[in-house]
Every structure is written in C-alpha cells, then in structure tokens.
Amino acid sequence: MTTLLPIAAETGACCAPLVRAPLGADDAVTLATQLKALADPARLRLLSLVAAHDGGEACVCDLIEPLGLSQPTVSHHLKVLVDAGLLTREKRGVWAYFTLVPQALDSIARVLTTV
Amino acid sequence: MTTLLPIAAETGACCAPLVRAPLGADDAVTLATQLKALADPARLRLLSLVAAHDGGEACVCDLIEPLGLSQPTVSHHLKVLVDAGLLTREKRGVWAYFTLVPQALDSIARVLTTV
DNA sequence: TGTCAATATCGACAGCAGTCAATGTCCGAG
DNA sequence: CTCGGACATTGACTGCTGTCGATATTGACA
C-alpha cells in the first residue's frame, strides 16, 4: 500500500488517451493504481475539501470534522493520496499541510477523454 | 455488485468539477462508484480494446485472448463496465457485442479536470 | 525537562473484489 | 429435436481495503 508509483505517473501523463491507442498491460496497471486512489468517497471529498480551503491547503485537523471519520482513517486516506502523487504533504511545526499537486488530476482526466 | 448507478450517473455528469465546489457526500459515493469501475487494469484494457476494434464494437471472444484471462472473468469485468454505464451490451444471435457509451468517459473526466 | 497537542503507525477485524472451474442458459446449425 | 458453441452465473477461495482503538512520534511551549 505504501508502494510508490513510477516517476512518470507522478509527474505527467502515464499514457495516451484510452480510446486512441491500445492500452498496454503495464500502462493499464499504472493507470488503475492512480484511479484506485481516486475511487473512494472519502478521498474524493478530501481532494475537494483541500481545494476549497483557504490558500488551497489544509491540515488534518481541518478535515476530520467535515469528513466524519476518525483521525487515523483520515491520515490513512491522505497518505494514499500523497503516495498516488495527487497531494503533497508539508510539515510545518506540529501541523501537516496538504495541497493539490498541479496537473495531477488533469493528466488522469486527459487519459479518459475520448474527444 | 449488480447495483445500478442512479440515472444521472449513466446519462450525464454526476456533479461539478471536484475542485470547483465542495463535493457532497452523496455525489462522492456516486463518483467513487464510477471510478471503482475504471480502477482495474483488466477493465481499462477492455475499454481500450473495444474502442480499437473494428466498428467500435467487440464480442467476448475477441477479448479473451488479448487479455489473457478466463472467459468467466472477462464476462464479469464486462458486466461491471455495463452496470457502470460505460459500455452497452447488444446480443446478436449467440454473440454479445459491446460498445463504448458515448460521453460516458468524458463526463467522468470533466469532473476531475481542474482548469 | 516535562507536558500537551497534532499526526503517524500498528494491530485487528469485517467486508469486498478478482479469479477460476464447474455448471447453466440460450441460440443456430444440421 | 439434438448437438455444439458462445456467453452468463454460481460457488469457493484468496488477497486487499476501509475502519477504528490503542499506541508511538514529534514539536511547541512552559
């Protein structure tokens, strides 16, 4: 679960749009790993909450209450999102601030686009 | 697993872009359900294979060999994709032909886009 | 240094998901 | 009507995932 994605998956698009070129087995695994990180209601809301928060960043304590989950569970989901390259984590003092990784969601969206 | 998505999920977008408006709990579940259907290497390749096949449609027998999975497993994955509103199934004679649902992938991509 | 608060990690548990072999169902050919 | 082939369904097994309580870690502050 702590497995990091290949560099390409974190920095840019993993592959051409699905419907344009046949998806290779390796690319399929990479893309599926990124989508698995997204395919959870709690994690989707975390991304949305972080994006909506002041300054585009939020700490764990900001996210526990609106999500209605325990602190360990929220930390777990945040870790999954960080490992997937969708969020960055910056520790400042006792707090950990999370921010969206620019373009990360867009590069996934681009692979799904059919137009 | 046979649970169908709400009508809105099959016909159009489930919600506004993630980073534009806070994602409600219900929308999060709906969107996560769609993404779960995508978050599997075999299913991603199935979508790609169907799109690349002649006429944009393919039967199960066309998909078993390139995927390297058993026939029941391929049928299972296709069912998941149909239930998620990503593929349509049309039975012609003994064969079942699968086609991409227009705009289905795009509406998911749109929710993920941040621009 | 000792305490408190914010996070992370660990351990355990229940539920779900992917896979296959075996079997059932349905349709066309003969 | 029977047979064979294409596909779906069932049942079973394994491994993964979301969740929480308990505990460890880390840094600010008195």
mmCIF file of C-alpha atoms (C1' of nucleotides) in Angstrom:
data_model
loop_
_atom_site.group_PDB
_atom_site.id
_atom_site.type_symbol
_atom_site.label_atom_id
_atom_site.label_comp_id
_atom_site.label_asym_id
_atom_site.label_seq_id
_atom_site.Cartn_x
_atom_site.Cartn_y
_atom_site.Cartn_z
ATOM 1 C CA MET A 1 0.000 0.000 0.000
ATOM 2 C CA THR A 2 2.976 2.238 0.516
ATOM 3 C CA THR A 3 4.193 1.379 -2.962
ATOM 4 C CA LEU A 4 5.019 4.490 -4.886
ATOM 5 C CA LEU A 5 4.029 4.917 -8.473
ATOM 6 C CA PRO A 6 6.630 5.144 -11.214
ATOM 7 C CA ILE A 7 8.046 8.607 -11.722
ATOM 8 C CA ALA A 8 6.098 9.157 -14.898
ATOM 9 C CA ALA A 9 2.853 8.610 -13.061
ATOM 10 C CA GLU A 10 3.626 11.364 -10.597
ATOM 11 C CA THR A 11 4.995 13.946 -12.946
ATOM 12 C CA GLY A 12 2.827 13.632 -16.006
ATOM 13 C CA ALA A 13 0.525 11.515 -18.083
ATOM 14 C CA CYS A 14 1.063 7.795 -17.935
ATOM 15 C CA CYS A 15 -0.116 7.131 -21.436
ATOM 16 C CA ALA A 16 -2.107 8.171 -24.443
ATOM 17 C CA PRO A 17 -5.895 8.532 -24.247
ATOM 18 C CA LEU A 18 -7.590 5.191 -23.684
ATOM 19 C CA VAL A 19 -9.601 5.184 -26.850
ATOM 20 C CA ARG A 20 -6.823 6.452 -29.111
ATOM 21 C CA ALA A 21 -4.275 3.679 -28.714
ATOM 22 C CA PRO A 22 -4.475 0.152 -27.297
ATOM 23 C CA LEU A 23 -3.532 0.291 -23.630
ATOM 24 C CA GLY A 24 -0.531 -1.860 -22.772
ATOM 25 C CA ALA A 25 -0.615 -4.138 -19.754
ATOM 26 C CA ASP A 26 1.927 -2.075 -17.818
ATOM 27 C CA ASP A 27 0.227 1.240 -18.541
ATOM 28 C CA ALA A 28 -3.068 -0.320 -17.503
ATOM 29 C CA VAL A 29 -1.661 -1.245 -14.107
ATOM 30 C CA THR A 30 -0.209 2.228 -13.624
ATOM 31 C CA LEU A 31 -3.413 3.980 -14.574
ATOM 32 C CA ALA A 32 -5.504 1.622 -12.471
ATOM 33 C CA THR A 33 -3.314 2.389 -9.462
ATOM 34 C CA GLN A 34 -3.967 6.095 -9.855
ATOM 35 C CA LEU A 35 -7.693 5.539 -10.311
ATOM 36 C CA LYS A 36 -7.846 3.270 -7.271
ATOM 37 C CA ALA A 37 -6.527 6.172 -5.223
ATOM 38 C CA LEU A 38 -9.428 8.252 -6.511
ATOM 39 C CA ALA A 39 -12.112 5.589 -6.261
ATOM 40 C CA ASP A 40 -13.146 6.229 -2.679
ATOM 41 C CA PRO A 41 -15.774 8.687 -1.447
ATOM 42 C CA ALA A 42 -13.660 9.846 1.490
ATOM 43 C CA ARG A 43 -10.650 10.543 -0.700
ATOM 44 C CA LEU A 44 -12.668 12.398 -3.316
ATOM 45 C CA ARG A 45 -14.087 14.617 -0.618
ATOM 46 C CA LEU A 46 -10.621 15.162 0.815
ATOM 47 C CA LEU A 47 -9.390 16.440 -2.528
ATOM 48 C CA SER A 48 -12.398 18.706 -2.808
ATOM 49 C CA LEU A 49 -12.006 19.974 0.753
ATOM 50 C CA VAL A 50 -8.322 20.732 0.302
ATOM 51 C CA ALA A 51 -9.018 22.588 -2.931
ATOM 52 C CA ALA A 52 -11.760 24.631 -1.313
ATOM 53 C CA HIS A 53 -9.796 25.507 1.822
ATOM 54 C CA ASP A 54 -8.116 28.860 2.392
ATOM 55 C CA GLY A 55 -4.878 29.094 0.436
ATOM 56 C CA GLY A 56 -5.558 25.771 -1.242
ATOM 57 C CA GLU A 57 -4.076 23.914 1.704
ATOM 58 C CA ALA A 58 -5.453 22.221 4.794
ATOM 59 C CA CYS A 59 -4.181 20.308 7.794
ATOM 60 C CA VAL A 60 -5.563 17.025 9.091
ATOM 61 C CA CYS A 61 -7.435 18.796 11.859
ATOM 62 C CA ASP A 62 -9.366 20.802 9.261
ATOM 63 C CA LEU A 63 -10.531 17.654 7.541
ATOM 64 C CA ILE A 64 -11.579 15.303 10.315
ATOM 65 C CA GLU A 65 -14.791 17.000 11.274
ATOM 66 C CA PRO A 66 -16.290 17.638 7.795
ATOM 67 C CA LEU A 67 -15.478 14.064 6.810
ATOM 68 C CA GLY A 68 -16.885 12.452 9.915
ATOM 69 C CA LEU A 69 -14.139 9.855 10.101
ATOM 70 C CA SER A 70 -11.576 9.134 12.778
ATOM 71 C CA GLN A 71 -8.185 10.823 12.737
ATOM 72 C CA PRO A 72 -6.244 7.637 11.877
ATOM 73 C CA THR A 73 -8.590 6.960 8.988
ATOM 74 C CA VAL A 74 -8.217 10.479 7.624
ATOM 75 C CA SER A 75 -4.430 10.239 7.899
ATOM 76 C CA HIS A 76 -4.580 6.925 6.085
ATOM 77 C CA HIS A 77 -6.565 8.350 3.178
ATOM 78 C CA LEU A 78 -4.271 11.350 2.934
ATOM 79 C CA LYS A 79 -1.290 9.034 2.745
ATOM 80 C CA VAL A 80 -2.887 7.137 -0.107
ATOM 81 C CA LEU A 81 -3.436 10.387 -1.993
ATOM 82 C CA VAL A 82 0.134 11.540 -1.366
ATOM 83 C CA ASP A 83 1.560 8.187 -2.483
ATOM 84 C CA ALA A 84 -0.520 8.442 -5.642
ATOM 85 C CA GLY A 85 1.004 11.819 -6.424
ATOM 86 C CA LEU A 86 -2.270 13.697 -6.051
ATOM 87 C CA LEU A 87 -1.421 15.617 -2.877
ATOM 88 C CA THR A 88 1.764 16.993 -1.371
ATOM 89 C CA ARG A 89 2.424 16.973 2.337
ATOM 90 C CA GLU A 90 4.336 19.760 4.066
ATOM 91 C CA LYS A 91 5.055 19.541 7.767
ATOM 92 C CA ARG A 92 5.120 22.945 9.453
ATOM 93 C CA GLY A 93 5.609 22.699 13.176
ATOM 94 C CA VAL A 94 3.166 20.215 14.580
ATOM 95 C CA TRP A 95 0.812 20.501 11.656
ATOM 96 C CA ALA A 96 0.870 18.752 8.307
ATOM 97 C CA TYR A 97 -0.462 20.803 5.413
ATOM 98 C CA PHE A 98 -1.754 19.169 2.286
ATOM 99 C CA THR A 99 -2.010 20.745 -1.160
ATOM 100 C CA LEU A 100 -3.222 19.558 -4.548
ATOM 101 C CA VAL A 101 -0.464 18.618 -6.973
ATOM 102 C CA PRO A 102 -0.998 20.859 -10.017
ATOM 103 C CA GLN A 103 -1.941 18.995 -13.189
ATOM 104 C CA ALA A 104 -2.147 15.638 -11.429
ATOM 105 C CA LEU A 105 -5.904 15.299 -11.789
ATOM 106 C CA ASP A 106 -5.804 16.815 -15.249
ATOM 107 C CA SER A 107 -3.322 14.283 -16.555
ATOM 108 C CA ILE A 108 -5.631 11.488 -15.417
ATOM 109 C CA ALA A 109 -8.636 13.228 -16.946
ATOM 110 C CA ARG A 110 -6.773 13.562 -20.233
ATOM 111 C CA VAL A 111 -6.317 9.800 -20.489
ATOM 112 C CA LEU A 112 -10.031 9.252 -20.044
ATOM 113 C CA THR A 113 -11.092 11.845 -22.578
ATOM 114 C CA THR A 114 -12.425 10.472 -25.847
ATOM 115 C CA VAL A 115 -12.669 13.595 -27.966
ATOM 116 C CA MET B 1 -22.111 -5.634 -7.402
ATOM 117 C CA THR B 2 -25.086 -5.687 -9.682
ATOM 118 C CA THR B 3 -26.253 -2.423 -8.199
ATOM 119 C CA LEU B 4 -27.013 0.080 -10.894
ATOM 120 C CA LEU B 5 -25.969 3.680 -10.616
ATOM 121 C CA PRO B 6 -28.543 6.452 -10.330
ATOM 122 C CA ILE B 7 -29.895 7.652 -13.640
ATOM 123 C CA ALA B 8 -27.865 10.829 -13.570
ATOM 124 C CA ALA B 9 -24.675 8.845 -13.360
ATOM 125 C CA GLU B 10 -25.464 6.971 -16.524
ATOM 126 C CA THR B 11 -26.741 9.779 -18.627
ATOM 127 C CA GLY B 12 -24.532 12.697 -17.707
ATOM 128 C CA ALA B 13 -22.192 14.262 -15.223
ATOM 129 C CA CYS B 14 -22.802 13.451 -11.591
ATOM 130 C CA CYS B 15 -21.568 16.744 -10.277
ATOM 131 C CA ALA B 16 -19.497 19.844 -10.733
ATOM 132 C CA PRO B 17 -15.716 19.633 -11.070
ATOM 133 C CA LEU B 18 -14.086 18.424 -7.853
ATOM 134 C CA VAL B 19 -12.015 21.500 -7.233
ATOM 135 C CA ARG B 20 -14.734 23.999 -8.105
ATOM 136 C CA ALA B 21 -17.332 23.165 -5.491
ATOM 137 C CA PRO B 22 -17.222 21.122 -2.293
ATOM 138 C CA LEU B 23 -18.228 17.570 -3.110
ATOM 139 C CA GLY B 24 -21.285 16.384 -1.201
ATOM 140 C CA ALA B 25 -21.298 13.003 0.485
ATOM 141 C CA ASP B 26 -23.822 11.540 -1.934
ATOM 142 C CA ASP B 27 -22.067 12.801 -5.035
ATOM 143 C CA ALA B 28 -18.812 11.435 -3.647
ATOM 144 C CA VAL B 29 -20.304 7.972 -3.392
ATOM 145 C CA THR B 30 -21.706 8.165 -6.913
ATOM 146 C CA LEU B 31 -18.455 9.361 -8.410
ATOM 147 C CA ALA B 32 -16.430 6.796 -6.451
ATOM 148 C CA THR B 33 -18.664 4.041 -7.796
ATOM 149 C CA GLN B 34 -17.924 5.096 -11.353
ATOM 150 C CA LEU B 35 -14.218 5.360 -10.673
ATOM 151 C CA LYS B 36 -14.163 1.956 -8.996
ATOM 152 C CA ALA B 37 -15.441 0.502 -12.249
ATOM 153 C CA LEU B 38 -12.482 2.080 -14.015
ATOM 154 C CA ALA B 39 -9.864 1.299 -11.400
ATOM 155 C CA ASP B 40 -8.855 -2.123 -12.671
ATOM 156 C CA PRO B 41 -6.202 -2.931 -15.266
ATOM 157 C CA ALA B 42 -8.327 -5.553 -16.981
ATOM 158 C CA ARG B 43 -11.295 -3.217 -17.327
ATOM 159 C CA LEU B 44 -9.195 -0.341 -18.620
ATOM 160 C CA ARG B 45 -7.770 -2.610 -21.269
ATOM 161 C CA LEU B 46 -11.246 -3.858 -22.138
ATOM 162 C CA LEU B 47 -12.403 -0.316 -22.813
ATOM 163 C CA SER B 48 -9.340 0.304 -24.928
ATOM 164 C CA LEU B 49 -9.751 -2.940 -26.824
ATOM 165 C CA VAL B 50 -13.411 -2.299 -27.568
ATOM 166 C CA ALA B 51 -12.625 1.216 -28.782
ATOM 167 C CA ALA B 52 -9.853 -0.064 -31.035
ATOM 168 C CA HIS B 53 -11.868 -2.933 -32.511
ATOM 169 C CA ASP B 54 -13.483 -2.839 -35.935
ATOM 170 C CA GLY B 55 -16.676 -0.825 -35.878
ATOM 171 C CA GLY B 56 -16.051 0.191 -32.272
ATOM 172 C CA GLU B 57 -17.614 -3.000 -31.038
ATOM 173 C CA ALA B 58 -16.308 -6.379 -29.922
ATOM 174 C CA CYS B 59 -17.662 -9.661 -28.637
ATOM 175 C CA VAL B 60 -16.379 -11.569 -25.613
ATOM 176 C CA CYS B 61 -14.498 -13.994 -27.844
ATOM 177 C CA ASP B 62 -12.481 -11.096 -29.274
ATOM 178 C CA LEU B 63 -11.369 -10.000 -25.841
ATOM 179 C CA ILE B 64 -10.417 -13.185 -24.016
ATOM 180 C CA GLU B 65 -7.170 -13.875 -25.804
ATOM 181 C CA PRO B 66 -5.631 -10.366 -25.750
ATOM 182 C CA LEU B 67 -6.489 -10.041 -22.079
ATOM 183 C CA GLY B 68 -5.150 -13.414 -21.042
ATOM 184 C CA LEU B 69 -7.977 -14.034 -18.587
ATOM 185 C CA SER B 70 -10.599 -16.759 -18.413
ATOM 186 C CA GLN B 71 -13.941 -16.323 -20.148
ATOM 187 C CA PRO B 72 -15.935 -16.031 -16.886
ATOM 188 C CA THR B 73 -13.569 -13.361 -15.639
ATOM 189 C CA VAL B 74 -13.839 -11.371 -18.840
ATOM 190 C CA SER B 75 -17.628 -11.623 -18.724
ATOM 191 C CA HIS B 76 -17.533 -10.446 -15.130
ATOM 192 C CA HIS B 77 -15.487 -7.364 -15.958
ATOM 193 C CA LEU B 78 -17.708 -6.527 -18.900
ATOM 194 C CA LYS B 79 -20.736 -6.725 -16.657
ATOM 195 C CA VAL B 80 -19.135 -4.284 -14.232
ATOM 196 C CA LEU B 81 -18.495 -1.852 -17.073
ATOM 197 C CA VAL B 82 -22.036 -2.185 -18.394
ATOM 198 C CA ASP B 83 -23.521 -1.686 -14.919
ATOM 199 C CA ALA B 84 -21.396 1.439 -14.547
ATOM 200 C CA GLY B 85 -22.824 2.833 -17.758
ATOM 201 C CA LEU B 86 -19.526 2.762 -19.605
ATOM 202 C CA LEU B 87 -20.383 0.010 -22.095
ATOM 203 C CA THR B 88 -23.544 -1.160 -23.781
ATOM 204 C CA ARG B 89 -24.268 -4.802 -24.448
ATOM 205 C CA GLU B 90 -26.147 -5.936 -27.538
ATOM 206 C CA LYS B 91 -26.926 -9.599 -28.042
ATOM 207 C CA ARG B 92 -26.945 -10.605 -31.708
ATOM 208 C CA GLY B 93 -27.517 -14.285 -32.195
ATOM 209 C CA VAL B 94 -25.135 -16.184 -29.985
ATOM 210 C CA TRP B 95 -22.721 -13.326 -29.661
ATOM 211 C CA ALA B 96 -22.772 -10.361 -27.305
ATOM 212 C CA TYR B 97 -21.344 -7.168 -28.743
ATOM 213 C CA PHE B 98 -20.033 -4.417 -26.528
ATOM 214 C CA THR B 99 -19.703 -0.756 -27.428
ATOM 215 C CA LEU B 100 -18.474 2.330 -25.616
ATOM 216 C CA VAL B 101 -21.208 4.601 -24.299
ATOM 217 C CA PRO B 102 -20.603 7.999 -25.916
ATOM 218 C CA GLN B 103 -19.650 10.749 -23.485
ATOM 219 C CA ALA B 104 -19.529 8.402 -20.504
ATOM 220 C CA LEU B 105 -15.780 8.626 -20.035
ATOM 221 C CA ASP B 106 -15.798 12.313 -20.882
ATOM 222 C CA SER B 107 -18.299 13.156 -18.180
ATOM 223 C CA ILE B 108 -16.076 11.490 -15.613
ATOM 224 C CA ALA B 109 -13.021 13.253 -16.997
ATOM 225 C CA ARG B 110 -14.803 16.565 -16.743
ATOM 226 C CA VAL B 111 -15.333 16.154 -13.006
ATOM 227 C CA LEU B 112 -11.630 15.553 -12.493
ATOM 228 C CA THR B 113 -10.484 18.493 -14.558
ATOM 229 C CA THR B 114 -9.118 21.434 -12.574
ATOM 230 C CA VAL B 115 -8.778 24.086 -15.257
ATOM 231 C "C1'" DT C 1 12.977 18.703 31.066
ATOM 232 C "C1'" DG C 2 8.228 17.513 31.203
ATOM 233 C "C1'" DT C 3 3.693 18.061 29.332
ATOM 234 C "C1'" DC C 4 0.299 18.660 25.811
ATOM 235 C "C1'" DA C 5 -1.490 18.607 21.222
ATOM 236 C "C1'" DA C 6 -1.243 17.115 16.267
ATOM 237 C "C1'" DT C 7 -0.108 13.189 13.289
ATOM 238 C "C1'" DA C 8 1.512 8.838 12.096
ATOM 239 C "C1'" DT C 9 1.769 3.949 12.754
ATOM 240 C "C1'" DC C 10 0.239 -0.596 14.373
ATOM 241 C "C1'" DG C 11 -2.882 -4.440 15.015
ATOM 242 C "C1'" DA C 12 -7.143 -6.359 14.322
ATOM 243 C "C1'" DC C 13 -11.358 -7.079 12.119
ATOM 244 C "C1'" DA C 14 -15.146 -7.198 8.643
ATOM 245 C "C1'" DG C 15 -16.372 -6.755 4.063
ATOM 246 C "C1'" DC C 16 -15.425 -6.536 -0.683
ATOM 247 C "C1'" DA C 17 -13.191 -7.716 -5.204
ATOM 248 C "C1'" DG C 18 -10.666 -10.554 -8.700
ATOM 249 C "C1'" DT C 19 -10.004 -15.041 -10.250
ATOM 250 C "C1'" DC C 20 -11.083 -19.671 -11.876
ATOM 251 C "C1'" DA C 21 -13.517 -24.311 -12.509
ATOM 252 C "C1'" DA C 22 -17.874 -26.075 -12.985
ATOM 253 C "C1'" DT C 23 -22.323 -25.536 -14.483
ATOM 254 C "C1'" DG C 24 -26.399 -23.364 -16.530
ATOM 255 C "C1'" DT C 25 -28.720 -20.951 -20.489
ATOM 256 C "C1'" DC C 26 -29.682 -19.754 -24.989
ATOM 257 C "C1'" DC C 27 -29.398 -19.823 -29.944
ATOM 258 C "C1'" DG C 28 -28.234 -21.561 -34.577
ATOM 259 C "C1'" DA C 29 -26.930 -25.483 -37.492
ATOM 260 C "C1'" DG C 30 -27.949 -29.741 -39.191
ATOM 261 C "C1'" DC D 1 -35.078 -32.236 -31.944
ATOM 262 C "C1'" DT D 2 -30.480 -32.751 -30.776
ATOM 263 C "C1'" DC D 3 -25.910 -31.013 -30.601
ATOM 264 C "C1'" DG D 4 -22.315 -27.717 -30.137
ATOM 265 C "C1'" DG D 5 -20.644 -23.255 -29.257
ATOM 266 C "C1'" DA D 6 -20.949 -18.513 -27.017
ATOM 267 C "C1'" DC D 7 -21.846 -16.432 -23.050
ATOM 268 C "C1'" DA D 8 -23.649 -15.880 -18.159
ATOM 269 C "C1'" DT D 9 -23.981 -17.445 -13.452
ATOM 270 C "C1'" DT D 10 -22.614 -19.879 -9.298
ATOM 271 C "C1'" DG D 11 -19.572 -21.175 -5.620
ATOM 272 C "C1'" DA D 12 -15.334 -21.030 -3.455
ATOM 273 C "C1'" DC D 13 -11.033 -19.139 -2.337
ATOM 274 C "C1'" DT D 14 -7.578 -15.544 -1.635
ATOM 275 C "C1'" DG D 15 -5.972 -11.158 -1.015
ATOM 276 C "C1'" DC D 16 -6.841 -6.461 -0.480
ATOM 277 C "C1'" DT D 17 -9.191 -2.289 1.724
ATOM 278 C "C1'" DG D 18 -11.630 0.770 4.930
ATOM 279 C "C1'" DT D 19 -12.278 1.418 9.553
ATOM 280 C "C1'" DC D 20 -11.232 2.033 14.377
ATOM 281 C "C1'" DG D 21 -8.871 1.880 19.080
ATOM 282 C "C1'" DA D 22 -4.514 1.929 21.045
ATOM 283 C "C1'" DT D 23 -0.010 3.442 20.896
ATOM 284 C "C1'" DA D 24 4.182 5.777 19.160
ATOM 285 C "C1'" DT D 25 6.318 10.041 17.475
ATOM 286 C "C1'" DT D 26 7.220 14.702 17.003
ATOM 287 C "C1'" DG D 27 7.449 19.558 18.009
ATOM 288 C "C1'" DA D 28 5.966 23.755 20.720
ATOM 289 C "C1'" DC D 29 5.938 25.659 24.994
ATOM 290 C "C1'" DA D 30 6.197 26.437 29.986
#
